[in-house]
PDB file of C-alpha atoms in Angstrom:
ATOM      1  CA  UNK K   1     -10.381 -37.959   2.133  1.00 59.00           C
ATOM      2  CA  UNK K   2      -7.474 -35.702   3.442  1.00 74.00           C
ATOM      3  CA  UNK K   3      -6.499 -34.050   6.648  1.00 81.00           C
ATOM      4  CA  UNK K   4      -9.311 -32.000   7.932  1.00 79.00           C
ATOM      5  CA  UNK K   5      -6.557 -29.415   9.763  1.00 78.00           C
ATOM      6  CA  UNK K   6      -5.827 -28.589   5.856  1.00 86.00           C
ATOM      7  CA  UNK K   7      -9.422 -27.947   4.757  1.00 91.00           C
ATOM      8  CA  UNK K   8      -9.760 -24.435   3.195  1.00 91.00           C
ATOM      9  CA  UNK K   9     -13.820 -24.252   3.972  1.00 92.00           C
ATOM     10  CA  UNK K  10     -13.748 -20.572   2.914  1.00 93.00           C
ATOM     11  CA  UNK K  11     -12.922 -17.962   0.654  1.00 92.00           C
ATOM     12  CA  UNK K  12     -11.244 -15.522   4.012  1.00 92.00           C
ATOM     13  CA  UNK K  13      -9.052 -18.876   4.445  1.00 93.00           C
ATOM     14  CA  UNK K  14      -8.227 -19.334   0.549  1.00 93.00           C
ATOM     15  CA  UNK K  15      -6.656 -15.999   0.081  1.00 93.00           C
ATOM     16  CA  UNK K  16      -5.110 -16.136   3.821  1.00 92.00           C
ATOM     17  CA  UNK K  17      -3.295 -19.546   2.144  1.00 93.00           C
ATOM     18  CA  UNK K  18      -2.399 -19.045  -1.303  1.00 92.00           C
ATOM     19  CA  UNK K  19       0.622 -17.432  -2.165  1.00 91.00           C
ATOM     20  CA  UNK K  20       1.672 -18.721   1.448  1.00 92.00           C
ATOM     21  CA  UNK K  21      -0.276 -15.934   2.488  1.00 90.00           C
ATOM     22  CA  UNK K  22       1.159 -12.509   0.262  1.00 92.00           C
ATOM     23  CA  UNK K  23      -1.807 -12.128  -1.285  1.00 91.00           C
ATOM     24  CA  UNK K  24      -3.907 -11.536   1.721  1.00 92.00           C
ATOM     25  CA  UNK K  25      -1.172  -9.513   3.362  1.00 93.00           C
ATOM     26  CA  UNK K  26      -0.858  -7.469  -0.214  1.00 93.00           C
ATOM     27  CA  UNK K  27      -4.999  -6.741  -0.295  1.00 93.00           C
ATOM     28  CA  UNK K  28      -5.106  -5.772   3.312  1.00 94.00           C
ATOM     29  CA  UNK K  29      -2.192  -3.068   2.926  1.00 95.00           C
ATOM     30  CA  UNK K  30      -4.334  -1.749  -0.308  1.00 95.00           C
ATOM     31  CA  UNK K  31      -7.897  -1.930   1.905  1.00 94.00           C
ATOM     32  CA  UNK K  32      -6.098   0.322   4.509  1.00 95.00           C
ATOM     33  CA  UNK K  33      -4.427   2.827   1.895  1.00 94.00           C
ATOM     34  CA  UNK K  34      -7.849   2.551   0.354  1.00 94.00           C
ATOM     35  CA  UNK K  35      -9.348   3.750   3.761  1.00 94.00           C
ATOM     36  CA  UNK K  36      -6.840   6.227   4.631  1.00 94.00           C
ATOM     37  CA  UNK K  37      -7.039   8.283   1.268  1.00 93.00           C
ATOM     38  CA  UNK K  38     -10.549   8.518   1.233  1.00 93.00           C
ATOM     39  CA  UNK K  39     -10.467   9.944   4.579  1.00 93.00           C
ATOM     40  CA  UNK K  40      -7.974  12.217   3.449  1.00 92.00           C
ATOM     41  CA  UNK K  41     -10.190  13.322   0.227  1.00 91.00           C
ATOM     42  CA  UNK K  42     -13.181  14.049   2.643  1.00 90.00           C
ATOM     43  CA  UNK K  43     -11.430  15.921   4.950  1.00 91.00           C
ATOM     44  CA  UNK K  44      -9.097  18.189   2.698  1.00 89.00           C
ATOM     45  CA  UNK K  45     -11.693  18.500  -0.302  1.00 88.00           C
ATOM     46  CA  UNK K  46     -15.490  17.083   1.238  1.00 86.00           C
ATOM     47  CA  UNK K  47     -17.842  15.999  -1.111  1.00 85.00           C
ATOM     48  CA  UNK K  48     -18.409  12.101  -2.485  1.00 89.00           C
ATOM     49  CA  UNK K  49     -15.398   9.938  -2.966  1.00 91.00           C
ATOM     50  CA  UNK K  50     -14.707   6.264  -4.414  1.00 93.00           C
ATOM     51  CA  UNK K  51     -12.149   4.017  -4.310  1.00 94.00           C
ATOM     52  CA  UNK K  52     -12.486  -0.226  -5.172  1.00 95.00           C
ATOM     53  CA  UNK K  53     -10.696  -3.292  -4.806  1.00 96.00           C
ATOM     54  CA  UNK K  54     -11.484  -5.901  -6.962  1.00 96.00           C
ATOM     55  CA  UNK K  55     -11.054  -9.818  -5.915  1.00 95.00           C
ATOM     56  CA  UNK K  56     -10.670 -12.636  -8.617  1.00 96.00           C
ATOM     57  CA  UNK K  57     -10.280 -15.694  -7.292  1.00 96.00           C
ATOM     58  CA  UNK K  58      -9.058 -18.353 -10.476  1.00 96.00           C
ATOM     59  CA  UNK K  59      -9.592 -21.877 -10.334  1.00 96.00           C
ATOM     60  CA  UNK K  60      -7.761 -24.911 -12.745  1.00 97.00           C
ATOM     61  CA  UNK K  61      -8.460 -28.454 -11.877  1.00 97.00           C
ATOM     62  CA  UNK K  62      -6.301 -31.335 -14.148  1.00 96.00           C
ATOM     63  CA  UNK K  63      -5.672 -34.960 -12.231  1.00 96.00           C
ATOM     64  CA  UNK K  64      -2.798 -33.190 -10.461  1.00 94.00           C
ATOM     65  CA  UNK K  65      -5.141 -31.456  -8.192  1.00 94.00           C
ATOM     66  CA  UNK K  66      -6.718 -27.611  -8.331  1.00 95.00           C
ATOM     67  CA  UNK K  67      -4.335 -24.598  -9.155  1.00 96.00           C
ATOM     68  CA  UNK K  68      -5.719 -21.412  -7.530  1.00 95.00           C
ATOM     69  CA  UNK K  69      -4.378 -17.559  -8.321  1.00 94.00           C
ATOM     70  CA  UNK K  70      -6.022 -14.572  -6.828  1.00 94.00           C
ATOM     71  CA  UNK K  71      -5.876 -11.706  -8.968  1.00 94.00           C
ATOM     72  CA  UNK K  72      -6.497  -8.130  -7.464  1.00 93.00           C
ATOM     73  CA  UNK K  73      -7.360  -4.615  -8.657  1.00 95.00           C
ATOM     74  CA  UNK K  74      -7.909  -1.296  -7.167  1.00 95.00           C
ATOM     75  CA  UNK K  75      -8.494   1.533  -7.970  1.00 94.00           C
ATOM     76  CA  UNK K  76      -7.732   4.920  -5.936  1.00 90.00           C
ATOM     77  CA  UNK K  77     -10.435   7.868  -5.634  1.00 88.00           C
ATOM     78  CA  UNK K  78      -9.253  10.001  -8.533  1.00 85.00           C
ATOM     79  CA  UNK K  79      -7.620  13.598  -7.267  1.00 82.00           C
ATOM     80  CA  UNK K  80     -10.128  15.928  -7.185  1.00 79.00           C
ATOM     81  CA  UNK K  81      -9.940  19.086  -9.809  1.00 77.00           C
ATOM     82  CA  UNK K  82      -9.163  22.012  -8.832  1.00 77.00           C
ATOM     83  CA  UNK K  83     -10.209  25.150 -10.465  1.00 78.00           C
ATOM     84  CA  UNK K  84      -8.849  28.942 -10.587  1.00 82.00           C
ATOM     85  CA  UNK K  85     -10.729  31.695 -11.719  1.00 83.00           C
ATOM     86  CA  UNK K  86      -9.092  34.230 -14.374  1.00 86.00           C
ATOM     87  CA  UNK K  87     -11.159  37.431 -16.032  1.00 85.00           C
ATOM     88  CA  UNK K  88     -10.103  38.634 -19.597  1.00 88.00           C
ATOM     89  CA  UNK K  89      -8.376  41.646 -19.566  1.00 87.00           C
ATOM     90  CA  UNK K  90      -9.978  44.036 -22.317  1.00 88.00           C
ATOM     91  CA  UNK K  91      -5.950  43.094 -24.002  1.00 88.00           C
ATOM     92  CA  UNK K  92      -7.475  39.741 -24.307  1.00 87.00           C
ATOM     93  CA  UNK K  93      -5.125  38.279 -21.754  1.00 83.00           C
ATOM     94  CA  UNK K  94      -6.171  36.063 -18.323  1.00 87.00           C
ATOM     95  CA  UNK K  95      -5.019  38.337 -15.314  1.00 83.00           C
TER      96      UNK K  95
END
């Protein structure tokens, strides 16, 4: 049918080529800040930390052709809390 140097056979290649290529160069900056701040929760804090990125890939075919938009979300781990310990005074106040 078409040119096979312009197939898109998969989904790496689809988000490499839409957007002439920002979307794949925006969700690989977010994988590596991803990366880097869980590494930065587990050292400075330990414990179990959790991050995402979310990939939506939309797809619109008319007889023009097939409109595609890839949507992303992520979410960061969450800061962890930190807690200080107070006694009541017998005034009733936190020292």
């Amino acid at each position: 049918m078409g040119n096979p140097a312009y197939d898109i056979p998969t989904i790496t290649k689809l988000i490499e080529t839409v957007n002439n290529g920002d979307d794949y160069s925006e969700l690989n900056d977010v994988y590596h800040r991803m990366v880097s701040e869980l590494k930065s929760r587990q050292v400075n804090h330990g414990g179990c930390h959790k991050a995402s990125i979310a990939i939506k890939i939309d797809l619109m075919i008319d007889d023009g052709g097939i409109d595609v938009a890839v949507v992303s979300t992520h979410k960061s781990p969450p800061k962890p809390k930190l807690v200080d310990r107070y006694f009541a005074s017998d005034r009733d106040f936190l020292t």
